[in-house]
Coordinates of C-alpha atoms in Angstrom, one line a residue:
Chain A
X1 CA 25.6 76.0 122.4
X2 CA 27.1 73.0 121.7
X3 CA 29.3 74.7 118.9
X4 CA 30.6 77.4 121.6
X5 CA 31.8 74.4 123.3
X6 CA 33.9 73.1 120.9
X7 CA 35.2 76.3 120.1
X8 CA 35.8 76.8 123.8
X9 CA 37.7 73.8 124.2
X10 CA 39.6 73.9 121.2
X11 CA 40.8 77.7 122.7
X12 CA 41.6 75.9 126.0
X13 CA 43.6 73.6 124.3
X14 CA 46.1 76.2 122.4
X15 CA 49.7 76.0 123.7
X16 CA 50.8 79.3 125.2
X17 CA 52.7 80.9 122.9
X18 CA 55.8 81.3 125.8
X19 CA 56.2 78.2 126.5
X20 CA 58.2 77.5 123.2
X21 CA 61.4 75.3 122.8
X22 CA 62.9 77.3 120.6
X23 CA 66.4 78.7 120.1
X24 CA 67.5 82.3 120.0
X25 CA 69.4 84.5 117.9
X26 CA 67.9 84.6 114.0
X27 CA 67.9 86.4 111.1
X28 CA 64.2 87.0 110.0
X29 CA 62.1 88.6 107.5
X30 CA 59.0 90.5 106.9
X31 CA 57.0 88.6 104.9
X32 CA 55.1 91.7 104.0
X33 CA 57.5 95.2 103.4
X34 CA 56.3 98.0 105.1
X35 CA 54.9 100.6 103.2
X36 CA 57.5 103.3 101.4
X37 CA 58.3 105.9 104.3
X38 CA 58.3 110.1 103.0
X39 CA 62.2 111.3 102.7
X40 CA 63.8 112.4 105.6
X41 CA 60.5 111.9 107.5
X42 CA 60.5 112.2 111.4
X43 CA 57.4 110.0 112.0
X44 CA 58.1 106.6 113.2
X45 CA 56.4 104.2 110.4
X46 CA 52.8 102.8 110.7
X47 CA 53.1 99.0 111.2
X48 CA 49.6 96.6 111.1
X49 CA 49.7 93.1 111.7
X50 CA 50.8 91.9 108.6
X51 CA 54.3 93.5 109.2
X52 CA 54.8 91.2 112.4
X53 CA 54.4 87.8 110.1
X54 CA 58.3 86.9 110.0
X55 CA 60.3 84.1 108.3
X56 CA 63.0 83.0 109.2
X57 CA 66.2 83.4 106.8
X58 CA 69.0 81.9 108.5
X59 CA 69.6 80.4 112.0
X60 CA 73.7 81.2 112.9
X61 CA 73.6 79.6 115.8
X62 CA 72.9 76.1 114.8
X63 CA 75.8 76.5 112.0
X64 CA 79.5 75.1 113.1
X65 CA 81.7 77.9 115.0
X66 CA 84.7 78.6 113.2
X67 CA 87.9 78.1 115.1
X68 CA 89.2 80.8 117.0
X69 CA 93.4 81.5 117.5
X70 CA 94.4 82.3 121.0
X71 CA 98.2 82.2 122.3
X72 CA 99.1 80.5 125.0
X73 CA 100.7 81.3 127.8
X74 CA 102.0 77.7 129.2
X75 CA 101.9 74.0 128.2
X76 CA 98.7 72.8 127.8
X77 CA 98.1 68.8 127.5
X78 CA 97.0 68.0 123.9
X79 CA 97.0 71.8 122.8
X80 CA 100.4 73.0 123.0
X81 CA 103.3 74.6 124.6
X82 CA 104.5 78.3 125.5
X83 CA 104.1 80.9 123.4
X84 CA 102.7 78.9 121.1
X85 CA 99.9 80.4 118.4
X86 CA 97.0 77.4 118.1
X87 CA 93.5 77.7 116.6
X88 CA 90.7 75.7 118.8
X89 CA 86.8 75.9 119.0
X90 CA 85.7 79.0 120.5
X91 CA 83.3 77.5 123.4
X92 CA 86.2 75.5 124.3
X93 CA 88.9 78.0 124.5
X94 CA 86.7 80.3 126.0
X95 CA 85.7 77.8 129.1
X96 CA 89.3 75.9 129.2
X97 CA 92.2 78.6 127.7
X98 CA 91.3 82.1 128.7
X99 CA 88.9 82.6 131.4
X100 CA 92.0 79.7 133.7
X101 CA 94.6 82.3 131.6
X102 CA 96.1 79.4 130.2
X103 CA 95.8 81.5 126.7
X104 CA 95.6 84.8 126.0
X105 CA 93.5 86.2 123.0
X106 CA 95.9 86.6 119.4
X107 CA 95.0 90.0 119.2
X108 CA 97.2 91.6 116.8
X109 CA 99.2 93.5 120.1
X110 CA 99.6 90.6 121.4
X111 CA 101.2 88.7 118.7
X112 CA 103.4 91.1 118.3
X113 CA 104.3 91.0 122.3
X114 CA 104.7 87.8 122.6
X115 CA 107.1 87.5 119.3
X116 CA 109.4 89.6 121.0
X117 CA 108.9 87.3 124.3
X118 CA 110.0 84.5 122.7
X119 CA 113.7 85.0 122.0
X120 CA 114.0 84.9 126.3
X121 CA 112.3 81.8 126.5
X122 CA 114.1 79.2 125.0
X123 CA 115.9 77.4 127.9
X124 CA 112.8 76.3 129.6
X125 CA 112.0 72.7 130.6
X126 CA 108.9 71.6 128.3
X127 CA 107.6 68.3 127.7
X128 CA 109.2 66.6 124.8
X129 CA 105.9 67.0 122.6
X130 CA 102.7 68.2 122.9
X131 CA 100.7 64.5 124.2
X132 CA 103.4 63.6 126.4
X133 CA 102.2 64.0 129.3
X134 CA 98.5 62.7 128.1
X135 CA 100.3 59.6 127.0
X136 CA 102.4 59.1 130.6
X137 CA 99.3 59.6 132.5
X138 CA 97.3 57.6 130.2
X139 CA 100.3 54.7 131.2
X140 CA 99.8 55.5 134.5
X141 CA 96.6 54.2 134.9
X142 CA 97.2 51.0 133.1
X143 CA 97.6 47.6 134.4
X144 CA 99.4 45.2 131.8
X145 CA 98.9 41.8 131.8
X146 CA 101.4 39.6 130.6
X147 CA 100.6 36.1 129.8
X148 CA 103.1 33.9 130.0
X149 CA 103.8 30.1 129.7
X150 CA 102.5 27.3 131.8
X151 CA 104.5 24.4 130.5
X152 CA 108.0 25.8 128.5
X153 CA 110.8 27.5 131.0
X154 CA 110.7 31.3 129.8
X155 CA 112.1 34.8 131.3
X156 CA 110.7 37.8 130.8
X157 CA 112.0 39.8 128.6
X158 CA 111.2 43.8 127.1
X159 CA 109.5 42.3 123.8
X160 CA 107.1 40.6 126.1
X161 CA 106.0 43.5 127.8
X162 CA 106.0 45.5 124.2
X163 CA 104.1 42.8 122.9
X164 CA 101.4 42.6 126.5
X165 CA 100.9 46.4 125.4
X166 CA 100.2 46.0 121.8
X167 CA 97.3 43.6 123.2
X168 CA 95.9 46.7 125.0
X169 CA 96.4 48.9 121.9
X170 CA 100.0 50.8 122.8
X171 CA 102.5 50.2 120.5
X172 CA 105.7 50.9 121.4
X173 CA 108.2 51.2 118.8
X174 CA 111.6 50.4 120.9
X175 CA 112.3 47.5 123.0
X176 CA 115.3 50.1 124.3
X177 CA 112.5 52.6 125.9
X178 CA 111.2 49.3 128.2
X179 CA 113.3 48.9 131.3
X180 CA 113.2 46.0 133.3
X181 CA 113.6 45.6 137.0
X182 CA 117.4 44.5 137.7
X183 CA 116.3 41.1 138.9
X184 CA 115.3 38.4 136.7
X185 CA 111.8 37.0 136.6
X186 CA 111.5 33.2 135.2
X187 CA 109.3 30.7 135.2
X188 CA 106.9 28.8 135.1
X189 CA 106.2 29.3 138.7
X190 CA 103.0 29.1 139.6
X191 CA 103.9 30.6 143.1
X192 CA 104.4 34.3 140.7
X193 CA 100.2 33.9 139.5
X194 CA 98.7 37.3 139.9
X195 CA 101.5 38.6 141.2
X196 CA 102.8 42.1 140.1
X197 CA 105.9 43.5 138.9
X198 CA 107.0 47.0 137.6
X199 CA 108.7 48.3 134.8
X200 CA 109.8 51.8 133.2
X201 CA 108.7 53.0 129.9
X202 CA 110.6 56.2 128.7
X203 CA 108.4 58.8 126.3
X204 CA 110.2 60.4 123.9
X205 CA 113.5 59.3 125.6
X206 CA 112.6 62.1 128.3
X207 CA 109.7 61.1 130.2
X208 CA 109.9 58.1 132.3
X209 CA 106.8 56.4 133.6
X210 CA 106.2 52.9 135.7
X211 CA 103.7 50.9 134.7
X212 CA 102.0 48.1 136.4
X213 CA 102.4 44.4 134.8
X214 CA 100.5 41.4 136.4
X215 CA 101.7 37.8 135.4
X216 CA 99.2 35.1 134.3
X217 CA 100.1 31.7 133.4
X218 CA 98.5 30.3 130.0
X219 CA 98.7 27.2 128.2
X220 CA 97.5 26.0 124.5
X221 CA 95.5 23.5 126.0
X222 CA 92.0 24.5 126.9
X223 CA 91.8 22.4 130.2
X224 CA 94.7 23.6 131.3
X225 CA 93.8 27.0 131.4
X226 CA 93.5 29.4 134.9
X227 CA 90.2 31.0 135.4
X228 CA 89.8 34.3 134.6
X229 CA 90.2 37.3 137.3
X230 CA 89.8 40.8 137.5
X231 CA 93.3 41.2 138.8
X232 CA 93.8 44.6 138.0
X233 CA 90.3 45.3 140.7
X234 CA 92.7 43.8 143.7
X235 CA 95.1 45.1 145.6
X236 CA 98.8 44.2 144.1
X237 CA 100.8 41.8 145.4
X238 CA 104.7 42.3 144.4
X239 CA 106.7 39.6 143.3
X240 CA 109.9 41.5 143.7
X241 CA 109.8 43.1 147.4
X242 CA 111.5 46.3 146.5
X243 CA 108.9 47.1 144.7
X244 CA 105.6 47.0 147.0
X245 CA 105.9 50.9 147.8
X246 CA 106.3 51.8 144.7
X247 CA 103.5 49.5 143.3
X248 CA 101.1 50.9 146.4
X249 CA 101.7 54.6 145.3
X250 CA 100.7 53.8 142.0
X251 CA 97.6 52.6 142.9
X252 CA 97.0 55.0 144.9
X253 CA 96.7 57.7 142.5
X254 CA 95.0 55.6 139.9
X255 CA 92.3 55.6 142.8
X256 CA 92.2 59.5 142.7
Chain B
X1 CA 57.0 140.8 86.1
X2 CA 58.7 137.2 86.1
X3 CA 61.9 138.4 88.4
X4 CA 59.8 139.8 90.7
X5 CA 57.4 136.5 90.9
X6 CA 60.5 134.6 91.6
X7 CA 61.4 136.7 94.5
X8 CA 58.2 136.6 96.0
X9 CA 58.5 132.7 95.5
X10 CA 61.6 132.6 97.9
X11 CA 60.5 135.5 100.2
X12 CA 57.4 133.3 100.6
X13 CA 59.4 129.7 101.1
X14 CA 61.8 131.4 103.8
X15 CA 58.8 132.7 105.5
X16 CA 57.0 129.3 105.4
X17 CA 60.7 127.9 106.6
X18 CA 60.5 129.9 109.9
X19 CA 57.3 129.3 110.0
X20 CA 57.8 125.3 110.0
X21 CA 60.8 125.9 112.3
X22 CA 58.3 127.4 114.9
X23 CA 55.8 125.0 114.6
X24 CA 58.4 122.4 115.6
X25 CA 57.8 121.5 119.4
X26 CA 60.5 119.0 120.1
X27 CA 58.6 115.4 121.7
X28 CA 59.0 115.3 125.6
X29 CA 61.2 112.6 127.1
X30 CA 62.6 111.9 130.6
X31 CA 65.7 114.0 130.3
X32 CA 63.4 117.2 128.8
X33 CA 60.5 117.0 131.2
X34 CA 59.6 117.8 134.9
X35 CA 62.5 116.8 137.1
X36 CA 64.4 115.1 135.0
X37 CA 65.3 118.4 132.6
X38 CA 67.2 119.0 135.6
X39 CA 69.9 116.6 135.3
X40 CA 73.1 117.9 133.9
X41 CA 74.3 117.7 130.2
X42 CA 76.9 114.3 131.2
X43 CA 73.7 111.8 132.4
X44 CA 71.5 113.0 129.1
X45 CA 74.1 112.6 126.7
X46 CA 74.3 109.1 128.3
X47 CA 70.9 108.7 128.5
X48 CA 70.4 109.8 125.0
X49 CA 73.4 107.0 124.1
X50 CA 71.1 104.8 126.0
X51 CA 67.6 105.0 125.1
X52 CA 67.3 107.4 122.1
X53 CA 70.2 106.2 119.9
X54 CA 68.7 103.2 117.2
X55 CA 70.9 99.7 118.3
X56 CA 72.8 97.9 115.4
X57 CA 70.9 95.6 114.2
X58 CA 70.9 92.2 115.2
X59 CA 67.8 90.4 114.0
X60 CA 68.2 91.4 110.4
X61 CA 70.0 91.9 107.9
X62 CA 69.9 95.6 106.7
X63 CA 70.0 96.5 102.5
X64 CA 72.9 98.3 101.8
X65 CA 73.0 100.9 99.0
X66 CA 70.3 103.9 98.3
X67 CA 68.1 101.7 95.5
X68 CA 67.4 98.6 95.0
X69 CA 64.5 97.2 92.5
X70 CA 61.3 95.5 93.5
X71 CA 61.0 92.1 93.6
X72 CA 57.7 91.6 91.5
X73 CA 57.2 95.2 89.5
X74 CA 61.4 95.4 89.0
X75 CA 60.8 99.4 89.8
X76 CA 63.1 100.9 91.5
X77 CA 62.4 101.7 95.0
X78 CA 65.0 103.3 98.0
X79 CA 66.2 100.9 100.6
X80 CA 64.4 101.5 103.9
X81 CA 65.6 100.0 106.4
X82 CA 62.6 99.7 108.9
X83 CA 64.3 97.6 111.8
X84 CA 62.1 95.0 113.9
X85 CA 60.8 96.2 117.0
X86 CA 62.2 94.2 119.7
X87 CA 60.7 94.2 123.7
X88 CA 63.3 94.1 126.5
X89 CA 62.1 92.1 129.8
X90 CA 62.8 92.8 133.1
X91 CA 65.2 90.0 133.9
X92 CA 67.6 91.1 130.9
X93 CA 69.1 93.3 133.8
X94 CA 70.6 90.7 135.4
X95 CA 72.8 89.4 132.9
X96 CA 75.2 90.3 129.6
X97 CA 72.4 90.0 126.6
X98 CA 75.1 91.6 123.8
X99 CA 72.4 93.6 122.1
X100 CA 69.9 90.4 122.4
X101 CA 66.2 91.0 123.1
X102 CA 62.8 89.5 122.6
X103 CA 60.7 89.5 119.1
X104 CA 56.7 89.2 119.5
X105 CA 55.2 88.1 116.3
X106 CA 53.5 85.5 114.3
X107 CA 54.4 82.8 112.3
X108 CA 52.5 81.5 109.2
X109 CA 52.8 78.2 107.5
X110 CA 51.1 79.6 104.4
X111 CA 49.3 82.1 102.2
X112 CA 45.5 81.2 103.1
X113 CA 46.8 80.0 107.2
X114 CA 46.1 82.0 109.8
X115 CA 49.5 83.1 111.8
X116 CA 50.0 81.6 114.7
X117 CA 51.9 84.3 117.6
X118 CA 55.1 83.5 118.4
X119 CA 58.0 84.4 120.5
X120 CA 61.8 84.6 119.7
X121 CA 63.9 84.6 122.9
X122 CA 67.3 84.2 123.3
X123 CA 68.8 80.8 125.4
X124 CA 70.2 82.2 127.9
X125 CA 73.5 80.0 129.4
X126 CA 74.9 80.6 133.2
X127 CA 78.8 81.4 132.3
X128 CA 81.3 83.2 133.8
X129 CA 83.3 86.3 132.1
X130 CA 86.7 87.9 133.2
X131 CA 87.4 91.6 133.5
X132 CA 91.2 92.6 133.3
X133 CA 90.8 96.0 134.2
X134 CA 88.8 95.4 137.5
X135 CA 90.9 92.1 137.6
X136 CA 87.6 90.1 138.7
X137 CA 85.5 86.8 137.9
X138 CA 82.0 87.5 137.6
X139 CA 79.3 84.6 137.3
X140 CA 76.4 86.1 135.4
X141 CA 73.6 84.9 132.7
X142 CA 74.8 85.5 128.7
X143 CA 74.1 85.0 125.8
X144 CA 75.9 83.0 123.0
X145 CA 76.3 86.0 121.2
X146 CA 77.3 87.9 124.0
X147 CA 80.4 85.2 124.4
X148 CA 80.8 86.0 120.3
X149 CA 81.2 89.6 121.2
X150 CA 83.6 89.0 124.0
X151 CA 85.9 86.9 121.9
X152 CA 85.7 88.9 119.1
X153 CA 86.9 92.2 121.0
X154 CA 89.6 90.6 122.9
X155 CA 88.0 90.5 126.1
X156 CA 85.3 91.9 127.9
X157 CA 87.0 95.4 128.7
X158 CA 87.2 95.8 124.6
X159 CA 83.8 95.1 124.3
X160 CA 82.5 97.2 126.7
X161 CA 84.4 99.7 126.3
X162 CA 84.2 100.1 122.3
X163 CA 80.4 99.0 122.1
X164 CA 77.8 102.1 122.4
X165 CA 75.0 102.2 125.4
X166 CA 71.8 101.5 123.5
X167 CA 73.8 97.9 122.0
X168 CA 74.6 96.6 125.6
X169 CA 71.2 97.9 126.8
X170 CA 71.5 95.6 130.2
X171 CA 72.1 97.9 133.3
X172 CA 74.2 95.4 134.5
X173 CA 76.6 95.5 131.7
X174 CA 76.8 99.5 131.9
X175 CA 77.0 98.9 136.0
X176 CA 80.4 96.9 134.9
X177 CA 81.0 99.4 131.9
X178 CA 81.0 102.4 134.5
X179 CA 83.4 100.8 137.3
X180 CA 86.0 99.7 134.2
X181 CA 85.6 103.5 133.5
X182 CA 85.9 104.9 136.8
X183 CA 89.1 102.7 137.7
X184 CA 90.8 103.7 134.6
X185 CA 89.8 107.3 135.1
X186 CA 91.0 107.3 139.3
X187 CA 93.8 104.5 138.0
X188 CA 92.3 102.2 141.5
X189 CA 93.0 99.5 138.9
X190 CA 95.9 96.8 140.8
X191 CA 96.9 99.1 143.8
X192 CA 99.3 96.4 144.9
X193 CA 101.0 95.9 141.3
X194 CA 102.4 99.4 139.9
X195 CA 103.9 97.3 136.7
X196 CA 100.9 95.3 136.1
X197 CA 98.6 99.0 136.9
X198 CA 100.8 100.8 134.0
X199 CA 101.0 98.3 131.2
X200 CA 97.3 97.5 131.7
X201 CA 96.0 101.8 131.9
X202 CA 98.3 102.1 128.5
X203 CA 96.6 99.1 127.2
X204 CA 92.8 100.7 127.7
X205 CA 93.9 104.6 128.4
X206 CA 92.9 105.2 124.5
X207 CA 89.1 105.1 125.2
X208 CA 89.1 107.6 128.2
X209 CA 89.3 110.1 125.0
X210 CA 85.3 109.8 124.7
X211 CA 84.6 111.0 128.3
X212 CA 85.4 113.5 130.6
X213 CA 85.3 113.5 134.1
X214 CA 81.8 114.4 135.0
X215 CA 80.4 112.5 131.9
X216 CA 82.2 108.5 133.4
X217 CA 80.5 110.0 137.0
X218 CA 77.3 109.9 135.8
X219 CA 77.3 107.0 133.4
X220 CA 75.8 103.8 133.8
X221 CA 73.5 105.3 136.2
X222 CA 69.9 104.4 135.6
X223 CA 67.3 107.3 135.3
X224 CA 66.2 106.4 139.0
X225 CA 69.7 106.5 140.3
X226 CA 70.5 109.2 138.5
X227 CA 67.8 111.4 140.1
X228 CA 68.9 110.4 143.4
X229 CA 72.2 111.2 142.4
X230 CA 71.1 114.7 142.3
X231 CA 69.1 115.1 145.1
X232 CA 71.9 113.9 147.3
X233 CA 74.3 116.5 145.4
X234 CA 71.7 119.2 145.7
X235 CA 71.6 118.4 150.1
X236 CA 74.9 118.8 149.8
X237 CA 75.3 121.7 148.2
X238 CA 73.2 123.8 149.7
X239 CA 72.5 122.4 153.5
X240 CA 69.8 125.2 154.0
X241 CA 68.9 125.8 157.8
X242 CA 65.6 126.6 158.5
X243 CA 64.8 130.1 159.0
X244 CA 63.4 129.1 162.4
X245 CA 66.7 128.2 164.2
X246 CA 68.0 131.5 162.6
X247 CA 65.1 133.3 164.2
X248 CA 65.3 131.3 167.3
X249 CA 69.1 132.4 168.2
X250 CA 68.0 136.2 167.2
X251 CA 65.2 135.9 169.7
X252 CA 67.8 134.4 172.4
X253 CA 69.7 137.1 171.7
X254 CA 67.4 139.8 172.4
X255 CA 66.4 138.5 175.5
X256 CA 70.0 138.3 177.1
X257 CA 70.4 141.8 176.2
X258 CA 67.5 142.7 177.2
X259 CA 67.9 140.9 180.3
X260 CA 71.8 142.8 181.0
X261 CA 69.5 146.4 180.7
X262 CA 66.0 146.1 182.6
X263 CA 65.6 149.8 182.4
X264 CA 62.2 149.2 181.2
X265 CA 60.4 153.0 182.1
X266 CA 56.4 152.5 183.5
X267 CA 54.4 154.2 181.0
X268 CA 50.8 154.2 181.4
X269 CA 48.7 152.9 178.7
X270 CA 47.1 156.9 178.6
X271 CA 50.6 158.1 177.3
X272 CA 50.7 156.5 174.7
X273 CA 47.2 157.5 173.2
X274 CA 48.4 161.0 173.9
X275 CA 49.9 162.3 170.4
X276 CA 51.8 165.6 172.0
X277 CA 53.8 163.1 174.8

């Protein structure tokens, strides 16, 4: 009795065999053939329980996708511009390029189509490269501080800004593609502290962004040093008062 | 002696040939028996495509060549490709499987194990796919392999369109299979957009080549619909009135004619017993 039990219990115990965490599509195996079928015979073949035993050869699924080529059919951030033949990862375009038609399939048709296409559409307006428009919007969102000074007379000039944006990783390669606003900022002045200004950053010599810089006063000395603040959390204040609307509206769409 | 031995020998094989032939009673399916031998040639040749054809297989890979040679003996042996029997569920109707189904079996870890049963299923993803001809989004369950498919053909008109009944298996990707067909055949496809309607019934008008008109009416249909199908095309066809309104107007008839003549004569009951009146 008390064996019958056991047994019992260990039966109750068994998983169900659906509820499985498995994944699907594989390539499996009998582990035993099936027995030699007559030629040309009509009869379906006799499988026991032995020919359900099954290994498992290969799983495709869990192997890396091979990229896919699809055309597209306007400028894409990141991926590319008009007409333009590229080869991503097939979830990806499938979710992002075709199903928004942002990309048709490179179908051998359509290559051809779209070879004759291009000869018409030359004089288009298209980003000056393919991250462009990542990199403006990336700028966008930025708020640059630039640490100036407390104790020697300075004004600001494009190599400080260049060199505020190295800090924060963006190296830009011109001083000629920072623009300045027309009026002169100098200092020290501890009135300008946390204070914002804006300046213009051209991509490419096409695309022109503004970008946010807040002053901060430093000094070599330790004691002499302002306490930090999370200035780019409050609301700007501008130093130059042209500016204010154009500094709100920036904000305003980093908020969105 | 020997020639005439000979032609006894093939007298006898042809008459065991016919013999064979008539023994042959073909196996009783849907489309052969009871009401549903009734349906016209278009829905079985569908049905056959459907249910009788053997899918490509997709859980194995299949030997190719007429011999191979036996792993242990080294004999040589034909290649046999027994495929695996696979169960299609219920809920595989609701979504875009791409030839995907179930495997029962067992698993086991060794020679002197026992096997252990076990399931293969497919993951099934929510996604969306994108028909040009029908110019419609559609949110439905897949497969990964499914999405493999679609990409692979070009889109899912291609895929449908080129891939045979019994490989799609789901009714709802014949359902979407038969409305591509039936706007290519009627060309409803972009009524507003006569530019967009041509280049896109020259891109897909190759395939109509497999059908003809009656054989797209009745595809896709499931064995159920199909039957229904016929019933309502049978009302229609004949719309029999029972023989009792017929009969009823007669008897109207009669009477009003009877009615405009009451020149009914007063015979006795006697007169008419009497044979020489």
């Amino acid at each position: 009795m008390d064996g019958m039990l056991r047994n019992f219990s260990k039966l109750l115990s068994v998983r169900s065999p659906i509820q499985q965490f498995h994944r699907s599509l594989v390539i499996l195996k009998r582990r035993h053939q099936v027995q030699l079928q007559k030629k040309n015979s009509k009869q379906k073949p006799i499988l026991k329980g032995r020919h359900f035993i099954y290994d498992v050869v290969e799983n495709p699924e869990l192997k890396k996708k091979e990229k896919m080529e699809v055309i597209l059919t306007q400028y894409v951030e990141g991926i590319g511009h008009e007409g333009e033949k590229v080869s991503v990862r097939p979830a990806y375009a499938y979710e992002h390029l075709i199903l928004p038609k942002l990309a048709v399939y490179a179908s051998p048709e359509m290559v051809e189509s779209m070879k004759n296409d291009n000869t018409q559409k030359i004089n288009k307006e298209t980003p000056s490269s393919i991250t462009a428009l990542q990199t403006l919007n990336y700028l966008k969102k930025m708020v640059i501080s630039v640490s100036m000074n407390k104790d020697n007379p300075w004004t600001i000039e494009p190599w400080h800004i260049r060199v505020s944006l190295r800090k924060m990783n963006v190296h830009v390669l011109n001083d000629d593609s920072i623009k300045l606003p027309d009026q002169p900022i100098s200092g020290p002045d501890l009135t300008l502290e946390g204070k914002s200004f804006v300046v213009f950053i051209t991509i490419n010599k096409k695309e022109k962004v503004p970008v946010e810089c807040n002053l901060h006063h430093w000094s070599t000395k330790f004691a002499d040093r302002l306490p930090y603040t999370e200035f780019f959390r409050r609301d700007p204040v501008s130093i130059l008062p042209e500016q204010t609307d154009l500094l709100m509206s920036i904000r305003e769409k980093k908020n969105i | 002696m020997s020639v005439i031995n000979l032609l006894d020998n093939s007298k006898m094989e042809s008459k065991l040939a016919n013999g064979l032939k008539l023994l042959y009673i073909p196996k009783t399916t849907k489309i052969s028996s009871g009401l549903g031998d009734r349906l016209p040639e278009a829905y079985k040749k569908f049905y056959k495509e459907w249910r009788h054809k053997v899918p490509e297989p997709v859980y194995f890979q299949p030997k190719s060549g007429k011999w191979t040679r036996d792993e242990k003996t080294n004999a040589v042996i034909p290649v046999q490709n027994i495929p695996i029997p696979l169960k299609y569920p219920k809920t595989m109707h609701f979504g875009i499987w791409g030839g995907e189904a179930v495997i029962q079996g067992f698993k086991q870890s060794g020679k002197y194990k026992s096997r252990v049963p076990h399931f293969w299923t497919p993951t099934l993803k929510k996604s969306v796919v994108y028909s040009e001809v029908l110019d419609k989004y559609m949110s439905t369950t897949v497969t990964e392999r499914a999405i493999d498919l679609i990409n692979k053909n070009y889109g899912l008109d291609h895929y449908l369109l080129k891939t045979a009944a019994c490989d799609l298996r789901t009714t709802l990707s014949l359902k979407i299979k038969r409305q591509i067909l039936m706007a290519l055949r009627d060309k409803t496809l972009y009524p507003d957009d006569n530019i967009k309607q041509q280049t896109v019934y020259n891109k897909y008008k190759d395939y109509l080549k497999d059908y003809t008109h009656e054989e797209i009416e009745w595809y896709g249909l499931t064995f159920n619909e199909a039957l229904l199908k016929l019933q309502e095309m049978d009302s229609f066809k004949e719309k029999k009135e029972p023989l009792k309104t017929k009969y009823r107007i007669e008897l109207i008839e009669e009477l009003k004619n009877s009615s405009q003549t009451p020149t009914e004569e007063k015979t006795s009951w006697l007169n008419k017993l009497n044979p020489f009146n």
